[in-house]
PDB file of C-alpha atoms in Angstrom:
ATOM      1  CA  MET J   1     133.232 138.749 132.666  1.00  0.00           C
ATOM      2  CA  SER J   2     137.375 138.149 132.156  1.00  0.00           C
ATOM      3  CA  SER J   3     137.229 134.202 132.101  1.00  0.00           C
ATOM      4  CA  LEU J   4     135.010 135.534 128.946  1.00  0.00           C
ATOM      5  CA  VAL J   5     137.163 137.736 127.586  1.00  0.00           C
ATOM      6  CA  HIS J   6     140.503 136.031 128.121  1.00  0.00           C
ATOM      7  CA  THR J   7     138.847 132.765 126.660  1.00  0.00           C
ATOM      8  CA  LEU J   8     138.360 135.652 123.398  1.00  0.00           C
ATOM      9  CA  LEU J   9     141.690 136.468 123.197  1.00  0.00           C
ATOM     10  CA  ASN J  10     143.185 133.038 123.304  1.00  0.00           C
ATOM     11  CA  LEU J  11     141.003 132.151 120.650  1.00  0.00           C
ATOM     12  CA  THR J  12     142.702 134.907 118.760  1.00  0.00           C
ATOM     13  CA  ALA J  13     145.753 134.785 119.824  1.00  0.00           C
ATOM     14  CA  TYR J  14     147.289 134.028 115.631  1.00  0.00           C
ATOM     15  CA  ARG J  15     150.421 134.136 115.112  1.00  0.00           C
ATOM     16  CA  ASN J  16     150.399 136.502 112.786  1.00  0.00           C
ATOM     17  CA  PRO J  17     150.493 140.039 114.434  1.00  0.00           C
ATOM     18  CA  PHE J  18     147.969 141.663 112.155  1.00  0.00           C
ATOM     19  CA  LEU J  19     145.189 139.029 112.704  1.00  0.00           C
ATOM     20  CA  ARG J  20     145.625 139.618 115.982  1.00  0.00           C
ATOM     21  CA  THR J  21     144.439 142.537 115.560  1.00  0.00           C
ATOM     22  CA  LEU J  22     142.152 142.647 112.774  1.00  0.00           C
ATOM     23  CA  VAL J  23     139.717 139.605 114.047  1.00  0.00           C
ATOM     24  CA  PRO J  24     138.985 140.512 117.058  1.00  0.00           C
ATOM     25  CA  SER J  25     138.062 144.085 115.671  1.00  0.00           C
ATOM     26  CA  ILE J  26     135.838 143.118 113.000  1.00  0.00           C
ATOM     27  CA  GLY J  27     133.966 140.880 115.123  1.00  0.00           C
ATOM     28  CA  LEU J  28     133.073 144.126 117.639  1.00  0.00           C
ATOM     29  CA  ALA J  29     131.833 145.435 114.498  1.00  0.00           C
ATOM     30  CA  PHE J  30     129.301 143.207 113.695  1.00  0.00           C
ATOM     31  CA  GLY J  31     129.014 142.482 117.157  1.00  0.00           C
ATOM     32  CA  ILE J  32     127.805 145.719 117.763  1.00  0.00           C
ATOM     33  CA  GLN J  33     125.590 146.101 114.450  1.00  0.00           C
ATOM     34  CA  ALA J  34     123.640 143.004 115.268  1.00  0.00           C
ATOM     35  CA  ALA J  35     122.928 144.258 118.676  1.00  0.00           C
ATOM     36  CA  ALA J  36     121.984 147.955 117.443  1.00  0.00           C
ATOM     37  CA  ALA J  37     119.605 145.713 114.852  1.00  0.00           C
ATOM     38  CA  ILE J  38     117.648 144.097 117.156  1.00  0.00           C
ATOM     39  CA  PRO J  39     115.601 146.472 118.753  1.00  0.00           C
ATOM     40  CA  SER J  40     116.141 148.602 115.342  1.00  0.00           C
ATOM     41  CA  ILE J  41     113.962 146.047 113.526  1.00  0.00           C
ATOM     42  CA  PHE J  42     111.978 145.532 116.549  1.00  0.00           C
ATOM     43  CA  LEU J  43     110.776 148.846 116.803  1.00  0.00           C
ATOM     44  CA  GLN J  44     110.655 149.475 113.007  1.00  0.00           C
ATOM     45  CA  THR J  45     113.226 152.665 113.301  1.00  0.00           C
ATOM     46  CA  GLU J  46     116.865 154.398 111.458  1.00  0.00           C
ATOM     47  CA  ARG J  47     116.728 156.249 114.176  1.00  0.00           C
ATOM     48  CA  PHE J  48     120.061 154.766 115.761  1.00  0.00           C
ATOM     49  CA  TYR J  49     121.586 153.477 112.565  1.00  0.00           C
ATOM     50  CA  ASP J  50     123.923 155.700 112.204  1.00  0.00           C
ATOM     51  CA  LEU J  51     124.841 156.728 115.714  1.00  0.00           C
ATOM     52  CA  SER J  52     125.157 153.678 115.835  1.00  0.00           C
ATOM     53  CA  GLY J  53     127.937 153.253 113.297  1.00  0.00           C
ATOM     54  CA  SER J  54     129.847 155.560 114.775  1.00  0.00           C
ATOM     55  CA  LEU J  55     129.858 153.796 117.584  1.00  0.00           C
ATOM     56  CA  THR J  56     131.362 150.983 116.390  1.00  0.00           C
ATOM     57  CA  TYR J  57     134.088 152.724 114.879  1.00  0.00           C
ATOM     58  CA  ILE J  58     135.305 153.821 118.201  1.00  0.00           C
ATOM     59  CA  SER J  59     134.826 150.812 119.947  1.00  0.00           C
ATOM     60  CA  CYS J  60     137.207 148.656 116.993  1.00  0.00           C
ATOM     61  CA  THR J  61     139.212 151.517 116.270  1.00  0.00           C
ATOM     62  CA  ALA J  62     139.641 151.687 120.634  1.00  0.00           C
ATOM     63  CA  LEU J  63     140.131 148.417 120.621  1.00  0.00           C
ATOM     64  CA  SER J  64     142.601 147.691 118.070  1.00  0.00           C
ATOM     65  CA  LEU J  65     144.679 150.571 119.735  1.00  0.00           C
ATOM     66  CA  TYR J  66     144.326 148.872 123.253  1.00  0.00           C
ATOM     67  CA  LEU J  67     144.252 145.243 122.049  1.00  0.00           C
ATOM     68  CA  PRO J  68     148.564 144.191 122.705  1.00  0.00           C
ATOM     69  CA  THR J  69     148.269 145.523 125.939  1.00  0.00           C
ATOM     70  CA  LEU J  70     145.342 143.724 127.048  1.00  0.00           C
ATOM     71  CA  ARG J  71     146.993 140.861 125.734  1.00  0.00           C
ATOM     72  CA  ALA J  72     149.967 141.337 127.738  1.00  0.00           C
ATOM     73  CA  ARG J  73     148.141 142.423 131.008  1.00  0.00           C
ATOM     74  CA  TYR J  74     146.338 138.777 131.142  1.00  0.00           C
ATOM     75  CA  ALA J  75     148.811 136.575 130.089  1.00  0.00           C
ATOM     76  CA  ALA J  76     150.914 138.416 133.337  1.00  0.00           C
ATOM     77  CA  LEU J  77     147.851 137.792 135.370  1.00  0.00           C
ATOM     78  CA  THR J  78     149.950 135.029 137.547  1.00  0.00           C
ATOM     79  CA  SER J  79     152.555 137.634 137.305  1.00  0.00           C
ATOM     80  CA  ALA J  80     152.665 140.012 140.652  1.00  0.00           C
ATOM     81  CA  THR J  81     153.065 143.160 138.281  1.00  0.00           C
ATOM     82  CA  ALA J  82     150.829 143.751 135.124  1.00  0.00           C
ATOM     83  CA  PRO J  83     151.685 146.191 132.508  1.00  0.00           C
ATOM     84  CA  ALA J  84     150.593 149.837 132.664  1.00  0.00           C
ATOM     85  CA  TYR J  85     148.614 151.270 130.201  1.00  0.00           C
ATOM     86  CA  PRO J  86     150.217 153.293 127.863  1.00  0.00           C
ATOM     87  CA  SER J  87     149.783 157.265 128.128  1.00  0.00           C
ATOM     88  CA  LEU J  88     148.393 159.258 125.529  1.00  0.00           C
ATOM     89  CA  LEU J  89     149.460 162.266 125.600  1.00  0.00           C
ATOM     90  CA  ALA J  90     152.942 160.964 126.115  1.00  0.00           C
ATOM     91  CA  SER J  91     152.539 158.851 123.332  1.00  0.00           C
ATOM     92  CA  LEU J  92     151.880 162.156 120.895  1.00  0.00           C
ATOM     93  CA  THR J  93     155.246 163.090 121.070  1.00  0.00           C
ATOM     94  CA  SER J  94     156.938 159.729 120.899  1.00  0.00           C
ATOM     95  CA  LYS J  95     158.160 157.367 118.124  1.00  0.00           C
ATOM     96  CA  GLY J  96     156.805 154.259 120.494  1.00  0.00           C
ATOM     97  CA  GLY J  97     158.427 151.850 122.668  1.00  0.00           C
ATOM     98  CA  ILE J  98     157.683 149.251 126.021  1.00  0.00           C
ATOM     99  CA  ASN J  99     155.090 151.426 127.268  1.00  0.00           C
ATOM    100  CA  ALA J 100     153.795 153.971 124.579  1.00  0.00           C
ATOM    101  CA  TRP J 101     151.936 153.917 121.525  1.00  0.00           C
ATOM    102  CA  ASN J 102     153.982 155.555 118.201  1.00  0.00           C
ATOM    103  CA  TRP J 103     152.386 158.822 117.492  1.00  0.00           C
ATOM    104  CA  ARG J 104     150.941 157.862 114.483  1.00  0.00           C
ATOM    105  CA  GLN J 105     148.748 154.815 116.549  1.00  0.00           C
ATOM    106  CA  VAL J 106     147.721 157.877 118.739  1.00  0.00           C
ATOM    107  CA  VAL J 107     147.433 160.921 116.034  1.00  0.00           C
ATOM    108  CA  LEU J 108     144.899 158.415 113.035  1.00  0.00           C
ATOM    109  CA  SER J 109     142.922 157.003 116.558  1.00  0.00           C
ATOM    110  CA  ALA J 110     142.304 160.246 118.066  1.00  0.00           C
ATOM    111  CA  ALA J 111     141.228 161.397 113.465  1.00  0.00           C
ATOM    112  CA  VAL J 112     138.378 158.313 113.351  1.00  0.00           C
ATOM    113  CA  THR J 113     137.132 159.179 116.628  1.00  0.00           C
ATOM    114  CA  PHE J 114     136.929 162.881 115.961  1.00  0.00           C
ATOM    115  CA  TRP J 115     135.604 162.213 112.591  1.00  0.00           C
ATOM    116  CA  ALA J 116     132.943 159.433 113.344  1.00  0.00           C
ATOM    117  CA  VAL J 117     132.007 161.946 117.349  1.00  0.00           C
ATOM    118  CA  ARG J 118     131.346 164.785 114.936  1.00  0.00           C
ATOM    119  CA  LEU J 119     129.221 162.975 112.286  1.00  0.00           C
ATOM    120  CA  GLY J 120     127.516 160.446 114.440  1.00  0.00           C
ATOM    121  CA  SER J 121     125.940 163.613 116.607  1.00  0.00           C
ATOM    122  CA  PHE J 122     125.143 165.543 113.507  1.00  0.00           C
ATOM    123  CA  LEU J 123     123.743 163.053 111.566  1.00  0.00           C
ATOM    124  CA  PHE J 124     121.490 162.045 114.773  1.00  0.00           C
ATOM    125  CA  GLY J 125     120.460 165.176 115.306  1.00  0.00           C
ATOM    126  CA  ARG J 126     119.409 165.657 111.665  1.00  0.00           C
ATOM    127  CA  ILE J 127     117.546 162.484 112.005  1.00  0.00           C
ATOM    128  CA  THR J 128     115.829 163.090 115.060  1.00  0.00           C
ATOM    129  CA  ALA J 129     114.311 166.558 113.495  1.00  0.00           C
ATOM    130  CA  ASP J 130     112.999 164.856 110.794  1.00  0.00           C
ATOM    131  CA  ASP J 131     111.100 162.452 113.210  1.00  0.00           C
ATOM    132  CA  GLY J 132     113.137 159.547 112.920  1.00  0.00           C
ATOM    133  CA  LYS J 133     112.872 158.596 109.477  1.00  0.00           C
ATOM    134  CA  ASP J 134     115.580 158.583 106.309  1.00  0.00           C
ATOM    135  CA  SER J 135     114.314 157.551 103.126  1.00  0.00           C
ATOM    136  CA  ARG J 136     116.877 155.354 102.655  1.00  0.00           C
ATOM    137  CA  PHE J 137     115.217 153.084 104.759  1.00  0.00           C
ATOM    138  CA  ASP J 138     111.685 153.548 103.813  1.00  0.00           C
ATOM    139  CA  LYS J 139     111.177 150.365 101.295  1.00  0.00           C
ATOM    140  CA  ILE J 140     113.626 148.275 103.954  1.00  0.00           C
ATOM    141  CA  ARG J 141     112.134 149.303 107.548  1.00  0.00           C
ATOM    142  CA  GLY J 142     109.262 146.673 107.398  1.00  0.00           C
ATOM    143  CA  SER J 143     111.470 143.667 106.649  1.00  0.00           C
ATOM    144  CA  PRO J 144     113.330 142.251 109.296  1.00  0.00           C
ATOM    145  CA  PRO J 145     116.073 140.302 107.141  1.00  0.00           C
ATOM    146  CA  LYS J 146     116.155 143.465 104.752  1.00  0.00           C
ATOM    147  CA  PHE J 147     117.054 145.337 107.921  1.00  0.00           C
ATOM    148  CA  PHE J 148     119.633 143.529 109.561  1.00  0.00           C
ATOM    149  CA  GLY J 149     120.939 143.321 105.937  1.00  0.00           C
ATOM    150  CA  ALA J 150     121.741 146.892 106.273  1.00  0.00           C
ATOM    151  CA  PHE J 151     123.264 146.776 109.981  1.00  0.00           C
ATOM    152  CA  LEU J 152     125.729 143.996 108.439  1.00  0.00           C
ATOM    153  CA  ALA J 153     126.408 146.530 105.247  1.00  0.00           C
ATOM    154  CA  GLN J 154     127.241 148.794 107.979  1.00  0.00           C
ATOM    155  CA  ALA J 155     129.134 146.842 110.186  1.00  0.00           C
ATOM    156  CA  THR J 156     131.555 145.653 106.455  1.00  0.00           C
ATOM    157  CA  TRP J 157     131.430 149.669 105.446  1.00  0.00           C
ATOM    158  CA  VAL J 158     133.431 150.164 108.991  1.00  0.00           C
ATOM    159  CA  SER J 159     135.571 146.914 108.832  1.00  0.00           C
ATOM    160  CA  LEU J 160     136.705 148.403 105.419  1.00  0.00           C
ATOM    161  CA  CYS J 161     137.525 151.842 106.045  1.00  0.00           C
ATOM    162  CA  LEU J 162     139.383 151.220 109.223  1.00  0.00           C
ATOM    163  CA  MET J 163     141.531 149.081 107.533  1.00  0.00           C
ATOM    164  CA  PRO J 164     144.770 150.976 107.613  1.00  0.00           C
ATOM    165  CA  VAL J 165     144.196 152.453 111.327  1.00  0.00           C
ATOM    166  CA  LEU J 166     143.869 148.892 112.157  1.00  0.00           C
ATOM    167  CA  ALA J 167     146.772 147.645 110.280  1.00  0.00           C
ATOM    168  CA  LEU J 168     148.999 150.543 112.101  1.00  0.00           C
ATOM    169  CA  ASN J 169     147.805 149.343 115.246  1.00  0.00           C
ATOM    170  CA  SER J 170     148.742 145.746 114.543  1.00  0.00           C
ATOM    171  CA  ILE J 171     152.472 146.594 114.866  1.00  0.00           C
ATOM    172  CA  PRO J 172     154.027 146.653 118.104  1.00  0.00           C
ATOM    173  CA  ALA J 173     155.149 150.244 119.181  1.00  0.00           C
ATOM    174  CA  THR J 174     158.120 148.961 120.009  1.00  0.00           C
ATOM    175  CA  ALA J 175     159.355 148.253 116.583  1.00  0.00           C
ATOM    176  CA  LEU J 176     157.803 151.408 114.843  1.00  0.00           C
ATOM    177  CA  ALA J 177     160.360 153.241 117.338  1.00  0.00           C
ATOM    178  CA  ALA J 178     162.996 152.423 114.558  1.00  0.00           C
ATOM    179  CA  LEU J 179     160.978 154.454 111.953  1.00  0.00           C
ATOM    180  CA  PRO J 180     161.652 158.537 111.835  1.00  0.00           C
ATOM    181  CA  PHE J 181     159.828 160.572 113.260  1.00  0.00           C
ATOM    182  CA  PHE J 182     158.212 162.464 110.523  1.00  0.00           C
ATOM    183  CA  THR J 183     158.101 161.825 106.728  1.00  0.00           C
ATOM    184  CA  ILE J 184     156.812 163.266 103.468  1.00  0.00           C
ATOM    185  CA  THR J 185     153.256 160.826 104.073  1.00  0.00           C
ATOM    186  CA  ASP J 186     152.810 161.721 107.251  1.00  0.00           C
ATOM    187  CA  ILE J 187     152.624 165.395 106.463  1.00  0.00           C
ATOM    188  CA  LEU J 188     150.674 165.154 103.403  1.00  0.00           C
ATOM    189  CA  GLY J 189     147.858 162.681 105.068  1.00  0.00           C
ATOM    190  CA  VAL J 190     147.687 164.936 108.281  1.00  0.00           C
ATOM    191  CA  ALA J 191     147.279 167.818 105.576  1.00  0.00           C
ATOM    192  CA  LEU J 192     144.234 165.483 103.815  1.00  0.00           C
ATOM    193  CA  TYR J 193     142.760 164.914 106.968  1.00  0.00           C
ATOM    194  CA  ILE J 194     141.944 167.913 107.987  1.00  0.00           C
ATOM    195  CA  GLY J 195     141.470 169.519 105.201  1.00  0.00           C
ATOM    196  CA  GLY J 196     139.029 167.147 104.445  1.00  0.00           C
ATOM    197  CA  ILE J 197     137.186 167.022 107.588  1.00  0.00           C
ATOM    198  CA  ALA J 198     136.993 170.913 107.838  1.00  0.00           C
ATOM    199  CA  PHE J 199     135.593 170.775 104.317  1.00  0.00           C
ATOM    200  CA  GLU J 200     132.718 168.249 105.274  1.00  0.00           C
ATOM    201  CA  ALA J 201     132.411 170.338 108.404  1.00  0.00           C
ATOM    202  CA  THR J 202     132.196 173.537 107.042  1.00  0.00           C
ATOM    203  CA  ALA J 203     129.467 172.084 104.215  1.00  0.00           C
ATOM    204  CA  ASP J 204     127.345 170.532 106.958  1.00  0.00           C
ATOM    205  CA  ARG J 205     127.251 173.550 109.128  1.00  0.00           C
ATOM    206  CA  GLN J 206     126.520 175.783 106.153  1.00  0.00           C
ATOM    207  CA  LYS J 207     123.304 172.964 104.860  1.00  0.00           C
ATOM    208  CA  THR J 208     121.966 173.064 108.794  1.00  0.00           C
ATOM    209  CA  GLN J 209     122.144 176.680 108.376  1.00  0.00           C
ATOM    210  CA  TRP J 210     120.474 177.368 105.202  1.00  0.00           C
ATOM    211  CA  LEU J 211     117.692 174.693 106.456  1.00  0.00           C
ATOM    212  CA  LYS J 212     117.469 176.506 109.669  1.00  0.00           C
ATOM    213  CA  GLU J 213     117.324 179.898 107.851  1.00  0.00           C
ATOM    214  CA  LYS J 214     114.307 178.721 105.388  1.00  0.00           C
ATOM    215  CA  LYS J 215     112.108 176.836 108.376  1.00  0.00           C
ATOM    216  CA  GLU J 216     112.470 181.201 109.454  1.00  0.00           C
ATOM    217  CA  LYS J 217     110.783 182.301 106.236  1.00  0.00           C
ATOM    218  CA  LYS J 218     114.516 184.014 105.509  1.00  0.00           C
ATOM    219  CA  HIS J 219     114.640 182.777 101.973  1.00  0.00           C
ATOM    220  CA  SER J 220     112.705 180.749  99.728  1.00  0.00           C
ATOM    221  CA  GLU J 221     115.312 178.971  98.182  1.00  0.00           C
ATOM    222  CA  ASP J 222     114.420 175.459  97.275  1.00  0.00           C
ATOM    223  CA  PHE J 223     118.348 174.243  97.184  1.00  0.00           C
ATOM    224  CA  LEU J 224     121.478 175.459  98.589  1.00  0.00           C
ATOM    225  CA  THR J 225     123.933 177.270  95.909  1.00  0.00           C
ATOM    226  CA  ARG J 226     126.064 178.958  98.570  1.00  0.00           C
ATOM    227  CA  GLY J 227     129.450 178.735 100.011  1.00  0.00           C
ATOM    228  CA  LEU J 228     130.816 175.487  99.381  1.00  0.00           C
ATOM    229  CA  TRP J 229     127.985 174.609  97.851  1.00  0.00           C
ATOM    230  CA  SER J 230     129.029 176.564  94.806  1.00  0.00           C
ATOM    231  CA  LYS J 231     132.056 175.010  94.354  1.00  0.00           C
ATOM    232  CA  SER J 232     130.486 171.456  94.177  1.00  0.00           C
ATOM    233  CA  ARG J 233     127.232 169.740  93.819  1.00  0.00           C
ATOM    234  CA  HIS J 234     128.315 167.300  97.103  1.00  0.00           C
ATOM    235  CA  PRO J 235     130.929 169.256  99.161  1.00  0.00           C
ATOM    236  CA  ASN J 236     130.258 167.462 102.127  1.00  0.00           C
ATOM    237  CA  TYR J 237     131.130 163.841 100.525  1.00  0.00           C
ATOM    238  CA  PHE J 238     134.209 165.199  98.568  1.00  0.00           C
ATOM    239  CA  GLY J 239     135.501 166.211 102.199  1.00  0.00           C
ATOM    240  CA  GLU J 240     134.887 162.520 103.717  1.00  0.00           C
ATOM    241  CA  SER J 241     136.869 161.243 100.850  1.00  0.00           C
ATOM    242  CA  THR J 242     139.554 163.048 101.125  1.00  0.00           C
ATOM    243  CA  LEU J 243     139.927 162.545 105.037  1.00  0.00           C
ATOM    244  CA  TRP J 244     140.098 158.910 104.692  1.00  0.00           C
ATOM    245  CA  THR J 245     142.175 159.388 102.042  1.00  0.00           C
ATOM    246  CA  GLY J 246     144.294 161.490 104.427  1.00  0.00           C
ATOM    247  CA  ILE J 247     144.350 158.696 107.095  1.00  0.00           C
ATOM    248  CA  ALA J 248     145.554 155.799 104.539  1.00  0.00           C
ATOM    249  CA  THR J 249     148.014 158.364 103.231  1.00  0.00           C
ATOM    250  CA  THR J 250     149.835 158.464 106.606  1.00  0.00           C
ATOM    251  CA  ALA J 251     149.259 154.749 107.481  1.00  0.00           C
ATOM    252  CA  ALA J 252     150.886 153.341 104.220  1.00  0.00           C
ATOM    253  CA  GLY J 253     153.969 155.530 104.758  1.00  0.00           C
ATOM    254  CA  VAL J 254     154.219 153.084 107.750  1.00  0.00           C
ATOM    255  CA  MET J 255     153.333 149.750 106.207  1.00  0.00           C
ATOM    256  CA  LEU J 256     155.301 150.214 102.934  1.00  0.00           C
ATOM    257  CA  THR J 257     158.409 150.598 105.427  1.00  0.00           C
ATOM    258  CA  SER J 258     160.452 147.569 106.178  1.00  0.00           C
ATOM    259  CA  VAL J 259     159.427 147.995 109.692  1.00  0.00           C
ATOM    260  CA  GLY J 260     156.070 148.064 108.889  1.00  0.00           C
ATOM    261  CA  GLN J 261     155.918 144.618 107.227  1.00  0.00           C
ATOM    262  CA  ALA J 262     158.024 143.053 109.321  1.00  0.00           C
ATOM    263  CA  GLY J 263     156.006 144.629 112.310  1.00  0.00           C
ATOM    264  CA  MET J 264     152.605 143.466 110.437  1.00  0.00           C
ATOM    265  CA  GLY J 265     153.846 139.524 109.295  1.00  0.00           C
ATOM    266  CA  PHE J 266     154.485 139.968 105.976  1.00  0.00           C
ATOM    267  CA  SER J 267     157.227 138.788 104.211  1.00  0.00           C
ATOM    268  CA  GLY J 268     158.427 142.500 102.813  1.00  0.00           C
ATOM    269  CA  GLY J 269     158.623 141.184  99.235  1.00  0.00           C
ATOM    270  CA  LEU J 270     156.595 142.861  96.540  1.00  0.00           C
ATOM    271  CA  ALA J 271     153.381 140.581  97.702  1.00  0.00           C
ATOM    272  CA  GLY J 272     153.436 142.078 100.920  1.00  0.00           C
ATOM    273  CA  LYS J 273     154.022 145.514 100.159  1.00  0.00           C
ATOM    274  CA  VAL J 274     150.864 145.221  97.337  1.00  0.00           C
ATOM    275  CA  GLY J 275     149.075 143.518 100.131  1.00  0.00           C
ATOM    276  CA  ALA J 276     149.728 146.477 102.278  1.00  0.00           C
ATOM    277  CA  LEU J 277     149.154 148.944  99.309  1.00  0.00           C
ATOM    278  CA  ALA J 278     145.734 147.414  98.877  1.00  0.00           C
ATOM    279  CA  MET J 279     144.650 147.217 102.779  1.00  0.00           C
ATOM    280  CA  ALA J 280     145.587 151.122 103.581  1.00  0.00           C
ATOM    281  CA  GLY J 281     143.802 152.180  99.502  1.00  0.00           C
ATOM    282  CA  VAL J 282     140.536 149.866 100.272  1.00  0.00           C
ATOM    283  CA  SER J 283     139.108 152.620 102.641  1.00  0.00           C
ATOM    284  CA  PRO J 284     139.676 155.747 100.547  1.00  0.00           C
ATOM    285  CA  ALA J 285     138.274 153.507  97.414  1.00  0.00           C
ATOM    286  CA  PHE J 286     135.399 152.256  98.501  1.00  0.00           C
ATOM    287  CA  VAL J 287     133.825 155.395 100.471  1.00  0.00           C
ATOM    288  CA  THR J 288     134.644 157.309  96.943  1.00  0.00           C
ATOM    289  CA  PHE J 289     132.938 154.289  95.496  1.00  0.00           C
ATOM    290  CA  LEU J 290     129.646 154.291  97.851  1.00  0.00           C
ATOM    291  CA  LEU J 291     129.303 158.132  97.947  1.00  0.00           C
ATOM    292  CA  LEU J 292     129.497 158.514  94.301  1.00  0.00           C
ATOM    293  CA  LYS J 293     128.315 155.043  92.872  1.00  0.00           C
ATOM    294  CA  VAL J 294     125.555 154.076  95.870  1.00  0.00           C
ATOM    295  CA  SER J 295     124.616 155.414  98.642  1.00  0.00           C
ATOM    296  CA  GLY J 296     125.858 159.039  98.646  1.00  0.00           C
ATOM    297  CA  ILE J 297     125.232 161.397  95.664  1.00  0.00           C
ATOM    298  CA  PRO J 298     123.342 158.938  93.353  1.00  0.00           C
ATOM    299  CA  LEU J 299     120.409 159.403  95.960  1.00  0.00           C
ATOM    300  CA  SER J 300     120.745 162.589  96.489  1.00  0.00           C
ATOM    301  CA  GLU J 301     120.594 163.484  92.486  1.00  0.00           C
ATOM    302  CA  ASN J 302     117.672 161.344  92.101  1.00  0.00           C
ATOM    303  CA  LYS J 303     116.373 163.161  94.622  1.00  0.00           C
ATOM    304  CA  TYR J 304     116.602 166.369  93.429  1.00  0.00           C
ATOM    305  CA  ASP J 305     116.075 165.533  89.492  1.00  0.00           C
ATOM    306  CA  LYS J 306     112.246 164.435  89.704  1.00  0.00           C
ATOM    307  CA  ARG J 307     112.071 167.809  92.326  1.00  0.00           C
ATOM    308  CA  TYR J 308     113.559 170.534  90.437  1.00  0.00           C
ATOM    309  CA  GLY J 309     115.168 169.026  86.857  1.00  0.00           C
ATOM    310  CA  ASP J 310     112.923 171.080  85.024  1.00  0.00           C
ATOM    311  CA  ARG J 311     113.613 174.482  86.439  1.00  0.00           C
ATOM    312  CA  LYS J 312     116.283 176.607  84.333  1.00  0.00           C
ATOM    313  CA  ASP J 313     117.998 178.036  87.542  1.00  0.00           C
ATOM    314  CA  TYR J 314     118.787 174.058  88.854  1.00  0.00           C
ATOM    315  CA  GLN J 315     119.715 173.109  85.663  1.00  0.00           C
ATOM    316  CA  GLU J 316     122.430 176.139  85.339  1.00  0.00           C
ATOM    317  CA  TRP J 317     123.631 175.416  88.999  1.00  0.00           C
ATOM    318  CA  LYS J 318     123.715 171.395  87.478  1.00  0.00           C
ATOM    319  CA  LYS J 319     125.959 172.792  84.900  1.00  0.00           C
ATOM    320  CA  ASN J 320     128.281 175.202  86.418  1.00  0.00           C
ATOM    321  CA  THR J 321     129.104 173.222  89.808  1.00  0.00           C
ATOM    322  CA  PRO J 322     131.065 170.177  89.391  1.00  0.00           C
ATOM    323  CA  MET J 323     129.403 167.401  91.156  1.00  0.00           C
ATOM    324  CA  PHE J 324     132.305 166.124  93.475  1.00  0.00           C
ATOM    325  CA  ILE J 325     135.620 167.699  93.034  1.00  0.00           C
ATOM    326  CA  PRO J 326     134.987 171.450  93.986  1.00  0.00           C
ATOM    327  CA  LYS J 327     136.518 174.209  91.389  1.00  0.00           C
ATOM    328  CA  LEU J 328     138.499 176.825  92.136  1.00  0.00           C
TER     329      LEU J 328
END
């Protein structure tokens, strides 16, 4: 196992710091999804699809954070002393250094992990309650190539969403020590993340409670129009888009600086800054596009339109409630 890891580290020891982190992380994403796809295809079940996605987010984030230390430790195998692993807690108040990450690297990595654990456990609990079935997979569950394609699509989703975090974690912590401890993009980004994940979690909790009360015959409502669902028809999706925008904002604030450009191995010119901005922006842009146009809102809207589209109360709710951005 040790020799295999050493070989993989050598194969991905690119001169460019960004590629040294990006390639192994994306490779891990596709590896985990391929491994999860095999038993899922054999058993024709999507029960572990979302859970494997959360595991992939957490694993790739952790790898990108620890990869520089792993490389240093394997390079020092012939030495009497190997570099120690940085302390997560100590790094929360650190600008970065030889044995400490910059606080932004730890906070954004923790932010992704917290989101993945919360959403993954929520979705796994929901699909378990629904006998392991998800209507999104009804037409592809029985086709191995299409089902496998869904797992590869999830690996691509993870890779694009994590792009700003992977880029930030690729920058040496010793270089990040030259940055100010706080900037306006840090404050804005963290605030957007906290607001977004709180919005998403609250919307999910309200929907879960509503479904529970419906099963207990406490109401006879066919669709939820209370709480955050009276402000937006899809408040959970708005929260998810917002939290990824927050992560991208904090990461972009570093990636666009001369320190960030040099740390990623970029030129620092216009092309380098445009590239950095694109890598940060692809995360919330891709998430929002999927939610608005592909797998989120369109599927939900079509399902409810077919069921209740001829009802006046449903038409009134749609007319008076924004689809995505909540009303005040």
